[in-house]
Coordinates of C-alpha atoms and ligand atoms in Angstrom, one line a residue:
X21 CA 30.6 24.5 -45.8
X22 CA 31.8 21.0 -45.1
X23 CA 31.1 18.1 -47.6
X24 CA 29.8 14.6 -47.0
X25 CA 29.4 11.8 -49.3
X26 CA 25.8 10.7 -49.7
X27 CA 23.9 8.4 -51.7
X28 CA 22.0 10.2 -54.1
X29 CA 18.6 8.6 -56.4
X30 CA 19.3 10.9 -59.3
X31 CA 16.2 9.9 -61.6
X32 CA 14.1 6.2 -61.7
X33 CA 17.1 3.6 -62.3
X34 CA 20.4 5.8 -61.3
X35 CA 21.8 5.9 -58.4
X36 CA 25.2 8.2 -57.5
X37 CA 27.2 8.9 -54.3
X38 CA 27.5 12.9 -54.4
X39 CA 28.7 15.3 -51.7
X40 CA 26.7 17.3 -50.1
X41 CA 26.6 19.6 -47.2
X42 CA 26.9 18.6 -43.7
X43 CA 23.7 19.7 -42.0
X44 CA 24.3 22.3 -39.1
X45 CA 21.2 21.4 -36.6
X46 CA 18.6 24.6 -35.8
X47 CA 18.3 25.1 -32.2
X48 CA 15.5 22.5 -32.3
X49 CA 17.5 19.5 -33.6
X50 CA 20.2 17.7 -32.9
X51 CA 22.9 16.2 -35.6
X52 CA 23.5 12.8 -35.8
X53 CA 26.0 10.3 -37.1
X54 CA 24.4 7.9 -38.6
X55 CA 25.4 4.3 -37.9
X56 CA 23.1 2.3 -39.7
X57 CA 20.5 2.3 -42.3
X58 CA 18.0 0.3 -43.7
X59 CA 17.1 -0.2 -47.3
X60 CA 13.6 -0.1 -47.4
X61 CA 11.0 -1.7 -49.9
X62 CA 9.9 2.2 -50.9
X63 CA 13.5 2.9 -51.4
X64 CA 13.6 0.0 -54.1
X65 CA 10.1 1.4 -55.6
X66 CA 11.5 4.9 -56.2
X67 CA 14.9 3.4 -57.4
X68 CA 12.4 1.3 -60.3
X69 CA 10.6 4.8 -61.1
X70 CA 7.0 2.9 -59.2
X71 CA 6.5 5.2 -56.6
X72 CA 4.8 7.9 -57.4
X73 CA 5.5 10.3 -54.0
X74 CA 8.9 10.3 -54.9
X75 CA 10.7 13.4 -55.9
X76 CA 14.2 13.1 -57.9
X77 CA 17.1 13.7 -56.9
X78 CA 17.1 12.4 -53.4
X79 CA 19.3 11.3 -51.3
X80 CA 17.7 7.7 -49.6
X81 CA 17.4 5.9 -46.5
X82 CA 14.8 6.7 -43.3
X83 CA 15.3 3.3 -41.1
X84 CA 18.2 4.6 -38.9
X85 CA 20.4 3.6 -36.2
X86 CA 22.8 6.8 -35.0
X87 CA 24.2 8.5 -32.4
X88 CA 24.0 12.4 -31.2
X89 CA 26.8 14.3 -31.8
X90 CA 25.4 18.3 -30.8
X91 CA 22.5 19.4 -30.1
X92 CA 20.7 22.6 -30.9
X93 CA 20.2 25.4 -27.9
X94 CA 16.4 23.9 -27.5
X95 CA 17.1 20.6 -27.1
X96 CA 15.3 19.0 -24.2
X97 CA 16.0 16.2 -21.8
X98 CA 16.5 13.6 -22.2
X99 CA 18.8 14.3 -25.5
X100 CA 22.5 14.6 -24.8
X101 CA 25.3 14.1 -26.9
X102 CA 26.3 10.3 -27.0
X103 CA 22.7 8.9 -27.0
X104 CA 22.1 5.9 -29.5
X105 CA 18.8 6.7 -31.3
X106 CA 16.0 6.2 -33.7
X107 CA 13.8 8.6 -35.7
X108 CA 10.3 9.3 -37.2
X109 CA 10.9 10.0 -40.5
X110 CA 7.6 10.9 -41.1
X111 CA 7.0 14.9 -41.2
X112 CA 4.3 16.5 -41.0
X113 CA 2.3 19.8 -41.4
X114 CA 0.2 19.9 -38.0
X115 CA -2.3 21.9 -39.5
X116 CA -4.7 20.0 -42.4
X117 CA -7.4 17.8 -41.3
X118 CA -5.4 14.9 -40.6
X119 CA -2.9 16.2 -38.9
X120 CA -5.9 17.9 -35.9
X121 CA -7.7 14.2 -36.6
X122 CA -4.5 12.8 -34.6
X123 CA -3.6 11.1 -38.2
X124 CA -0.4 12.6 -38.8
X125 CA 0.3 9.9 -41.3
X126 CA -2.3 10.7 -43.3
X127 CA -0.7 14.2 -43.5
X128 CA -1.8 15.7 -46.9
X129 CA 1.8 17.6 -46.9
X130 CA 3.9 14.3 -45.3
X131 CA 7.1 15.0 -46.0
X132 CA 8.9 11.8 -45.7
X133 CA 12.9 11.0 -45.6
X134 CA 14.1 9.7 -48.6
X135 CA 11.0 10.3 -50.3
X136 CA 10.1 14.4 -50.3
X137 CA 13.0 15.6 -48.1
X138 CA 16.7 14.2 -48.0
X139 CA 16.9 10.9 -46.4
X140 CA 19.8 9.3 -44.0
X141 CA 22.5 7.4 -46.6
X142 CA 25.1 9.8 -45.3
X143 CA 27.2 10.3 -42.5
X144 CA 25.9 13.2 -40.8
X145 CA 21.8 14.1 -40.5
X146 CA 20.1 16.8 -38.5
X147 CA 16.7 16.3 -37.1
X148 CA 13.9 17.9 -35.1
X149 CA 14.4 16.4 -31.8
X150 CA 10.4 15.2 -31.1
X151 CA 11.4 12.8 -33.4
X152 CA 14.1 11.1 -31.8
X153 CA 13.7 8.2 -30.1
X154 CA 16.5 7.3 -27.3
X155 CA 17.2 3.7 -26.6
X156 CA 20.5 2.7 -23.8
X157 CA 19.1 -1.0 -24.1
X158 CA 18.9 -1.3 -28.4
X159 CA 22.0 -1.8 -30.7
X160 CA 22.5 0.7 -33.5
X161 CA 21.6 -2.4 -36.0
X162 CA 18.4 -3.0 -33.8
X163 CA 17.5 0.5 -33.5
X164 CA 17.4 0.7 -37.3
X165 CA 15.2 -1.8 -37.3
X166 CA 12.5 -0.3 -35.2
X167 CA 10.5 2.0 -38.0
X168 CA 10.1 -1.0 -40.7
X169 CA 8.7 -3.1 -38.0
X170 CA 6.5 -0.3 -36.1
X171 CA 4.6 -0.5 -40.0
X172 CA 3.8 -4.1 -38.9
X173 CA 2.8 -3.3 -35.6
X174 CA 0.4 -0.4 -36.9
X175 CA -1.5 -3.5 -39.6
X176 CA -1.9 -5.2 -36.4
X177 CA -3.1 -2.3 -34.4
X178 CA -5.1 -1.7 -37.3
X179 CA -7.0 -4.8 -38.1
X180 CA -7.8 -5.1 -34.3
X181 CA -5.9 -8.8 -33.5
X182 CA -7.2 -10.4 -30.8
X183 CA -6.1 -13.5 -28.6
X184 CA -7.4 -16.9 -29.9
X185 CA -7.4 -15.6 -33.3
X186 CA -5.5 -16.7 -36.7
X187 CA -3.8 -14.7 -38.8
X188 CA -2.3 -14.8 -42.3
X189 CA 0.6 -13.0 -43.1
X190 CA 1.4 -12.4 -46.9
X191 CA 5.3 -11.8 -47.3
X192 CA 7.3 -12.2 -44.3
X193 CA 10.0 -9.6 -44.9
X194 CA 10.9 -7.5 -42.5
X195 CA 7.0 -5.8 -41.9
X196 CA 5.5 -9.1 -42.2
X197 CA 7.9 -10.2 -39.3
X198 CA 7.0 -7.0 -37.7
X199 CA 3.3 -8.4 -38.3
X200 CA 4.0 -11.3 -37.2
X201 CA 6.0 -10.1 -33.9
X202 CA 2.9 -8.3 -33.1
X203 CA 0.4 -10.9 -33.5
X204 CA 2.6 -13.2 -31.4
X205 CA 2.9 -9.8 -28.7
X206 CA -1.1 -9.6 -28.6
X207 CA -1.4 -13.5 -27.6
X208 CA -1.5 -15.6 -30.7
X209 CA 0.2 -18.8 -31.0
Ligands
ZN312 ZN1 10.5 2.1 -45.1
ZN313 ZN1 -0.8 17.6 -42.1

């Protein structure tokens, strides 16, 4: 099988770039090259050993810009070959409570990139497809910047901001800008 370079979070505090296999996508993904890729604040926690869900070794990385290359034999429309995207990276079981709740991110089996299941520092990923996200109008850059805000947008969502209210935002990296981008979207000045 075809090798890839890949970087690897071989135990808290070590990092190495190792090959590993290129992915060959199932008839219900597609393969991806991946053209961009965020370093997240979890990514940092399991590199310092402070993050407990992480499992060791690993390779990192779920905010992703990247491009289809093939897709599986079950692919749907819109998906084709030469589409920029973005992905979930969230997986999840679609059977405990949760998951029938409609809270698949409270999945008690989440299976997250770069955290439970290998992530996107590579070249080459393969992915389910109803993850993907297509965007014509996004940059690669842009599109890897879509998940770490969406975590934003979801606080937001969550604490139910209104119009004519003030917020205050503790730590304006890139989810307190998405928290702040939101606010802003729902009508505060
Ligand atoms: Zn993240
Ligand atoms: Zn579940």
């Amino acid at each position: 099988m075809n090798k890839q370079p890949a970087l690897v979070l071989v135990e808290p505090g070590k990092t190495e770039v190792r090959a590993i296999d290129i992915p060959v996508p199932g008839p219900d993904e597609a393969l991806l090259q991946v053209n961009m890729v965020g370093f997240c604040g979890g990514d940092l926690n399991g590199f310092r050993g402070l993050f407990e869900l992480q499992e060791y070794p690993n390779v990192l990385g779920h905010e992703v810009g990247a491009t289809i290359l093939e897709i599986g034999s079950q692919v749907p429309d819109p998906f084709k070959p030469g589409m920029t995207v973005t992905l979930n990276p969230y997986l999840n079981c679609g059977i405990c409570l949760s998951c029938r709740k409609g809270r698949p991110n409270a999945c008690q089996d989440n299976k997250t990139m770069g955290v439970r299941r290998p992530g996107a520092m590579t070249k080459f990923i393969s992915v389910p497809w109803q993850k993907l996200h297509a965007s014509s109008r996004l940059s690669v850059r842009e599109l890897a910047l879509v998940e770490p805000l969406t975590v934003g947008f979801h606080a937001v969502a969550r604490g139910r901001v209104m119009a004519g209210e003030k917020v205050a935002v503790i730590g304006c990296g890139i989810v307190g800008m998405g928290a702040v981008a939101a606010a802003v979207n729902r009508g505060l000045k």
